[in-house]
mmCIF file of C-alpha atoms in Angstrom:
data_model
loop_
_atom_site.group_PDB
_atom_site.id
_atom_site.type_symbol
_atom_site.label_atom_id
_atom_site.label_comp_id
_atom_site.label_asym_id
_atom_site.label_seq_id
_atom_site.Cartn_x
_atom_site.Cartn_y
_atom_site.Cartn_z
ATOM 1 C CA ALA T 1 8.060 15.711 32.828
ATOM 2 C CA VAL T 2 5.277 15.561 30.252
ATOM 3 C CA GLU T 3 6.374 15.815 26.637
ATOM 4 C CA TYR T 4 4.463 15.640 23.370
ATOM 5 C CA HIS T 5 6.552 13.709 20.862
ATOM 6 C CA PRO T 6 4.283 12.940 17.902
ATOM 7 C CA THR T 7 6.312 10.350 16.023
ATOM 8 C CA ALA T 8 8.333 8.774 18.834
ATOM 9 C CA ALA T 9 5.527 7.775 21.187
ATOM 10 C CA HIS T 10 4.410 4.154 21.498
ATOM 11 C CA TRP T 11 7.362 2.464 19.786
ATOM 12 C CA VAL T 12 8.139 0.729 23.072
ATOM 13 C CA LEU T 13 4.484 -0.274 23.372
ATOM 14 C CA SER T 14 4.546 -1.752 19.862
ATOM 15 C CA GLU T 15 7.539 -3.882 20.872
ATOM 16 C CA ILE T 16 5.787 -5.036 24.044
ATOM 17 C CA ILE T 17 2.778 -6.088 21.963
ATOM 18 C CA TYR T 18 5.031 -8.097 19.680
ATOM 19 C CA ARG T 19 6.905 -9.826 22.497
ATOM 20 C CA LEU T 20 3.756 -10.750 24.411
ATOM 21 C CA SER T 21 1.556 -11.758 21.486
ATOM 22 C CA GLY T 22 4.010 -12.643 18.725
ATOM 23 C CA MET T 23 1.975 -10.354 16.453
ATOM 24 C CA ASP T 24 2.941 -7.160 14.666
ATOM 25 C CA TYR T 25 1.188 -4.289 16.473
ATOM 26 C CA ARG T 26 -0.733 -3.336 13.312
ATOM 27 C CA GLN T 27 -2.113 -6.853 12.983
ATOM 28 C CA HIS T 28 -2.809 -7.019 16.718
ATOM 29 C CA LEU T 29 -4.714 -3.730 16.650
ATOM 30 C CA ARG T 30 -6.794 -4.905 13.716
ATOM 31 C CA GLU T 31 -7.659 -8.376 15.025
ATOM 32 C CA LYS T 32 -8.041 -7.659 18.733
ATOM 33 C CA LEU T 33 -9.629 -4.207 18.673
ATOM 34 C CA CYS T 34 -10.751 -2.929 15.273
ATOM 35 C CA GLU T 35 -12.571 -6.079 14.143
ATOM 36 C CA PRO T 36 -14.494 -6.589 17.425
ATOM 37 C CA CYS T 37 -15.428 -2.885 17.416
ATOM 38 C CA GLY T 38 -16.720 -3.183 13.849
ATOM 39 C CA VAL T 39 -14.315 -0.565 12.457
ATOM 40 C CA ALA T 40 -11.730 -2.754 10.686
ATOM 41 C CA ASN T 41 -12.689 -1.296 7.293
ATOM 42 C CA GLU T 42 -12.648 2.296 8.530
ATOM 43 C CA LEU T 43 -9.710 2.593 10.955
ATOM 44 C CA PHE T 44 -6.137 1.746 9.987
ATOM 45 C CA ILE T 45 -2.644 1.920 11.445
ATOM 46 C CA GLY T 46 -0.696 1.176 8.292
ATOM 47 C CA LEU T 47 -2.947 2.187 5.412
ATOM 48 C CA PRO T 48 -3.143 -0.609 2.779
ATOM 49 C CA ASP T 49 -2.517 0.340 -0.846
ATOM 50 C CA PRO T 50 -6.165 -0.250 -1.900
ATOM 51 C CA GLU T 51 -7.267 2.308 0.727
ATOM 52 C CA GLN T 52 -4.717 5.004 -0.143
ATOM 53 C CA GLU T 53 -7.044 6.920 -2.455
ATOM 54 C CA ARG T 54 -9.469 7.442 0.439
ATOM 55 C CA ALA T 55 -6.904 9.380 2.481
ATOM 56 C CA ALA T 56 -7.026 13.180 2.412
ATOM 57 C CA ASP T 57 -3.675 14.967 2.338
ATOM 58 C CA SER T 58 -2.896 17.249 5.274
ATOM 59 C CA LEU T 59 -2.847 20.938 4.380
ATOM 60 C CA PHE T 60 -2.598 24.251 6.172
ATOM 61 C CA LEU T 61 -5.565 26.617 6.112
ATOM 62 C CA HIS T 62 -3.393 29.495 7.303
ATOM 63 C CA GLU T 63 0.252 30.468 7.181
ATOM 64 C CA PRO T 64 1.929 27.870 9.397
ATOM 65 C CA GLU T 65 3.924 28.983 12.399
ATOM 66 C CA ALA T 66 7.681 28.742 12.182
ATOM 67 C CA ARG T 67 8.440 25.760 14.388
ATOM 68 C CA THR T 68 11.585 23.964 15.311
ATOM 69 C CA GLY T 69 11.937 20.448 16.621
ATOM 70 C CA GLU T 70 9.804 17.528 15.546
ATOM 71 C CA ILE T 71 6.427 19.306 15.266
ATOM 72 C CA ASN T 72 6.983 21.263 12.077
ATOM 73 C CA THR T 73 5.535 21.631 8.613
ATOM 74 C CA ARG T 74 7.857 19.058 7.086
ATOM 75 C CA SER T 75 7.078 16.372 9.660
ATOM 76 C CA ILE T 76 3.326 16.892 9.256
ATOM 77 C CA PHE T 77 3.450 16.729 5.460
ATOM 78 C CA HIS T 78 5.636 13.627 5.723
ATOM 79 C CA PHE T 79 2.465 11.617 6.302
ATOM 80 C CA ASN T 80 1.080 12.639 2.926
ATOM 81 C CA PHE T 81 3.494 10.178 1.302
ATOM 82 C CA PRO T 82 1.888 6.792 0.537
ATOM 83 C CA GLN T 83 4.916 4.855 1.773
ATOM 84 C CA GLN T 84 4.681 6.541 5.187
ATOM 85 C CA ARG T 85 0.956 5.844 5.410
ATOM 86 C CA LEU T 86 1.593 2.212 4.547
ATOM 87 C CA GLN T 87 4.309 1.861 7.191
ATOM 88 C CA GLY T 88 1.996 2.633 10.100
ATOM 89 C CA ASN T 89 4.015 4.619 12.623
ATOM 90 C CA PRO T 90 2.593 3.533 16.019
ATOM 91 C CA ALA T 91 2.601 7.148 17.217
ATOM 92 C CA ALA T 92 1.166 9.153 14.342
ATOM 93 C CA ALA T 93 -0.211 7.218 11.406
ATOM 94 C CA GLY T 94 -3.853 6.581 12.129
ATOM 95 C CA PHE T 95 -6.362 6.918 9.297
ATOM 96 C CA ALA T 96 -10.060 6.742 10.088
ATOM 97 C CA THR T 97 -13.485 8.243 9.701
ATOM 98 C CA ALA T 98 -14.906 10.206 12.619
ATOM 99 C CA ALA T 99 -17.613 7.584 13.122
ATOM 100 C CA ALA T 100 -15.013 4.828 13.403
ATOM 101 C CA VAL T 101 -13.022 6.727 16.027
ATOM 102 C CA ALA T 102 -16.149 7.414 18.092
ATOM 103 C CA LEU T 103 -17.153 3.742 17.878
ATOM 104 C CA TYR T 104 -13.618 2.719 18.846
ATOM 105 C CA TYR T 105 -14.017 4.750 22.072
ATOM 106 C CA GLN T 106 -17.402 3.253 22.961
ATOM 107 C CA PRO T 107 -16.190 0.150 24.877
ATOM 108 C CA LEU T 108 -14.319 2.482 27.234
ATOM 109 C CA VAL T 109 -17.628 3.871 28.522
ATOM 110 C CA ASN T 110 -19.529 0.596 28.195
ATOM 111 C CA GLY T 111 -17.646 -1.477 30.744
ATOM 112 C CA GLY T 112 -15.199 -2.750 28.120
ATOM 113 C CA VAL T 113 -17.935 -4.302 25.959
ATOM 114 C CA THR T 114 -18.485 -3.460 22.278
ATOM 115 C CA ALA T 115 -21.833 -2.571 20.718
ATOM 116 C CA GLU T 116 -22.021 -6.183 19.488
ATOM 117 C CA GLY T 117 -21.542 -7.564 22.999
ATOM 118 C CA THR T 118 -17.883 -8.629 22.752
ATOM 119 C CA ARG T 119 -15.776 -7.990 25.845
ATOM 120 C CA LEU T 120 -12.479 -6.279 25.015
ATOM 121 C CA LEU T 121 -11.338 -4.967 28.388
ATOM 122 C CA LYS T 122 -12.009 -5.550 32.055
ATOM 123 C CA PRO T 123 -13.569 -2.598 33.931
ATOM 124 C CA GLU T 124 -10.525 -2.429 36.199
ATOM 125 C CA THR T 125 -8.267 -2.135 33.127
ATOM 126 C CA ILE T 126 -10.285 0.851 31.915
ATOM 127 C CA GLU T 127 -10.094 2.384 35.383
ATOM 128 C CA ARG T 128 -6.304 2.091 35.354
ATOM 129 C CA MET T 129 -5.895 3.450 31.821
ATOM 130 C CA THR T 130 -8.085 6.501 32.491
ATOM 131 C CA ALA T 131 -6.691 7.433 35.902
ATOM 132 C CA VAL T 132 -4.539 10.589 36.016
ATOM 133 C CA VAL T 133 -0.876 9.708 36.564
ATOM 134 C CA THR T 134 0.738 13.159 36.171
ATOM 135 C CA GLN T 135 -0.056 14.799 39.490
ATOM 136 C CA GLY T 136 2.062 17.925 39.966
ATOM 137 C CA LEU T 137 3.194 18.067 36.335
ATOM 138 C CA LYS T 138 2.285 20.696 33.741
ATOM 139 C CA ASP T 139 1.674 20.541 30.009
ATOM 140 C CA ALA T 140 4.561 22.384 28.357
ATOM 141 C CA ALA T 141 2.413 23.793 25.534
ATOM 142 C CA SER T 142 -0.566 25.118 27.518
ATOM 143 C CA GLY T 143 0.887 25.600 30.994
ATOM 144 C CA LEU T 144 -2.118 23.763 32.455
ATOM 145 C CA PRO T 145 -1.807 20.864 34.879
ATOM 146 C CA ALA T 146 -1.062 17.942 32.563
ATOM 147 C CA SER T 147 -4.010 15.764 33.686
ATOM 148 C CA ARG T 148 -2.766 12.785 31.668
ATOM 149 C CA SER T 149 -3.619 9.158 32.049
ATOM 150 C CA LEU T 150 -1.781 6.369 30.211
ATOM 151 C CA GLY T 151 -1.982 8.023 26.790
ATOM 152 C CA LEU T 152 -5.161 10.073 27.280
ATOM 153 C CA ILE T 153 -6.105 13.553 28.515
ATOM 154 C CA VAL T 154 -8.645 13.748 31.355
ATOM 155 C CA ALA T 155 -10.845 16.868 31.462
ATOM 156 C CA GLY T 156 -10.875 17.397 35.212
ATOM 157 C CA ASP T 157 -11.949 20.885 36.269
ATOM 158 C CA ARG T 158 -10.928 22.512 32.947
ATOM 159 C CA PRO T 159 -12.750 20.664 30.179
ATOM 160 C CA ALA T 160 -13.113 23.641 27.815
ATOM 161 C CA GLU T 161 -9.445 24.573 28.098
ATOM 162 C CA ARG T 162 -8.594 21.020 27.064
ATOM 163 C CA GLY T 163 -10.938 21.073 24.062
ATOM 164 C CA PHE T 164 -13.767 18.969 25.509
ATOM 165 C CA GLY T 165 -16.357 21.752 25.675
ATOM 166 C CA SER T 166 -18.237 22.949 28.743
ATOM 167 C CA LYS T 167 -21.038 20.382 28.930
ATOM 168 C CA CYS T 168 -19.147 17.130 29.515
ATOM 169 C CA SER T 169 -18.430 15.740 32.960
ATOM 170 C CA PRO T 170 -15.014 16.189 34.638
ATOM 171 C CA ARG T 171 -14.401 12.476 33.948
ATOM 172 C CA VAL T 172 -14.431 12.851 30.155
ATOM 173 C CA PHE T 173 -11.212 11.618 28.548
ATOM 174 C CA GLY T 174 -9.763 11.605 25.056
ATOM 175 C CA HIS T 175 -7.194 13.363 22.922
ATOM 176 C CA ASN T 176 -6.901 16.135 20.374
ATOM 177 C CA GLY T 177 -4.773 16.350 17.242
ATOM 178 C CA ALA T 178 -2.379 18.907 15.805
ATOM 179 C CA GLY T 179 -4.793 20.043 13.109
ATOM 180 C CA GLY T 180 -7.891 20.404 15.264
ATOM 181 C CA GLN T 181 -9.081 16.805 15.496
ATOM 182 C CA ILE T 182 -10.794 15.792 18.718
ATOM 183 C CA ALA T 183 -12.037 12.510 20.165
ATOM 184 C CA TRP T 184 -13.450 11.809 23.609
ATOM 185 C CA ALA T 185 -15.670 9.580 25.698
ATOM 186 C CA ASP T 186 -17.655 10.529 28.801
ATOM 187 C CA PRO T 187 -18.212 7.793 31.424
ATOM 188 C CA GLU T 188 -21.036 9.808 32.994
ATOM 189 C CA SER T 189 -23.218 10.004 29.870
ATOM 190 C CA GLY T 190 -21.886 7.029 27.901
ATOM 191 C CA LEU T 191 -21.364 9.328 24.906
ATOM 192 C CA SER T 192 -18.322 9.104 22.628
ATOM 193 C CA PHE T 193 -17.547 11.718 19.985
ATOM 194 C CA ALA T 194 -14.951 12.353 17.281
ATOM 195 C CA TYR T 195 -14.226 15.054 14.733
ATOM 196 C CA VAL T 196 -11.495 14.625 12.135
ATOM 197 C CA THR T 197 -10.113 17.036 9.568
ATOM 198 C CA ASN T 198 -7.135 17.268 7.223
ATOM 199 C CA GLY T 199 -7.067 21.079 7.395
ATOM 200 C CA LEU T 200 -4.655 22.456 9.977
ATOM 201 C CA CYS T 201 -5.494 25.884 11.383
ATOM 202 C CA ASP T 202 -4.400 28.249 14.151
ATOM 203 C CA PRO T 203 -4.657 27.191 17.828
ATOM 204 C CA LYS T 204 -7.290 29.805 18.792
ATOM 205 C CA HIS T 205 -9.608 28.659 16.006
ATOM 206 C CA ILE T 206 -8.992 25.019 16.932
ATOM 207 C CA GLN T 207 -9.935 25.539 20.586
ATOM 208 C CA ARG T 208 -13.088 27.480 19.721
ATOM 209 C CA ARG T 209 -14.187 24.908 17.128
ATOM 210 C CA THR T 210 -13.518 21.794 19.196
ATOM 211 C CA ASN T 211 -15.381 23.238 22.178
ATOM 212 C CA GLU T 212 -18.373 24.233 20.048
ATOM 213 C CA LEU T 213 -18.512 20.814 18.388
ATOM 214 C CA SER T 214 -18.204 18.996 21.702
ATOM 215 C CA ASP T 215 -21.032 21.057 23.208
ATOM 216 C CA LEU T 216 -23.214 20.386 20.153
ATOM 217 C CA ALA T 217 -22.573 16.637 20.466
ATOM 218 C CA VAL T 218 -23.709 16.649 24.094
ATOM 219 C CA ALA T 219 -26.789 18.744 23.242
ATOM 220 C CA CYS T 220 -27.767 16.367 20.408
ATOM 221 C CA ALA T 221 -27.566 13.345 22.714
ATOM 222 C CA ARG T 222 -29.849 14.807 25.360
#
């Protein structure tokens, strides 16, 4: 089954990172990925106290739906508390600018090499991490074929329905956020794109906006 569990994902991965490297996952992310990508001052898992004032509180731009389970108003607003931002939940505590997220994605469409020429990943590692592993499974929220790789969504034959717009290739991969955030990278064009917002709105508006923004990004790069 495919489940979206916004604050429980990746805890096992954080433990694996610690056992293999001896480093806390937040430190590992910063030293091994953020610094080589040039985004260490703009992308954080575990927001340091000096950076707290830069963070925008999450807010609803419409009357929120009544939800049960983990994805609810209280759990979303939980990350407005400084102590939660500082903790750095490995599943749901990223703070970044849109430019930093887009730059973070760039090595994934550049053969694993950063803009500065540092190799982060082998091409075969990228191929494995972007290959669909959910054949035959559906996304519980949308009813679409899940089309998930190891942590990412792959556009496949329904890019617009997955928030990637209509002008990207079927190979585009990325992920969207509960409030309408979107980030993706397209191996065909070499383009990476991100949009971030602290304003949560209704799903229909989110899908329309993310598709329009994605199409505009592709048009601007041509």
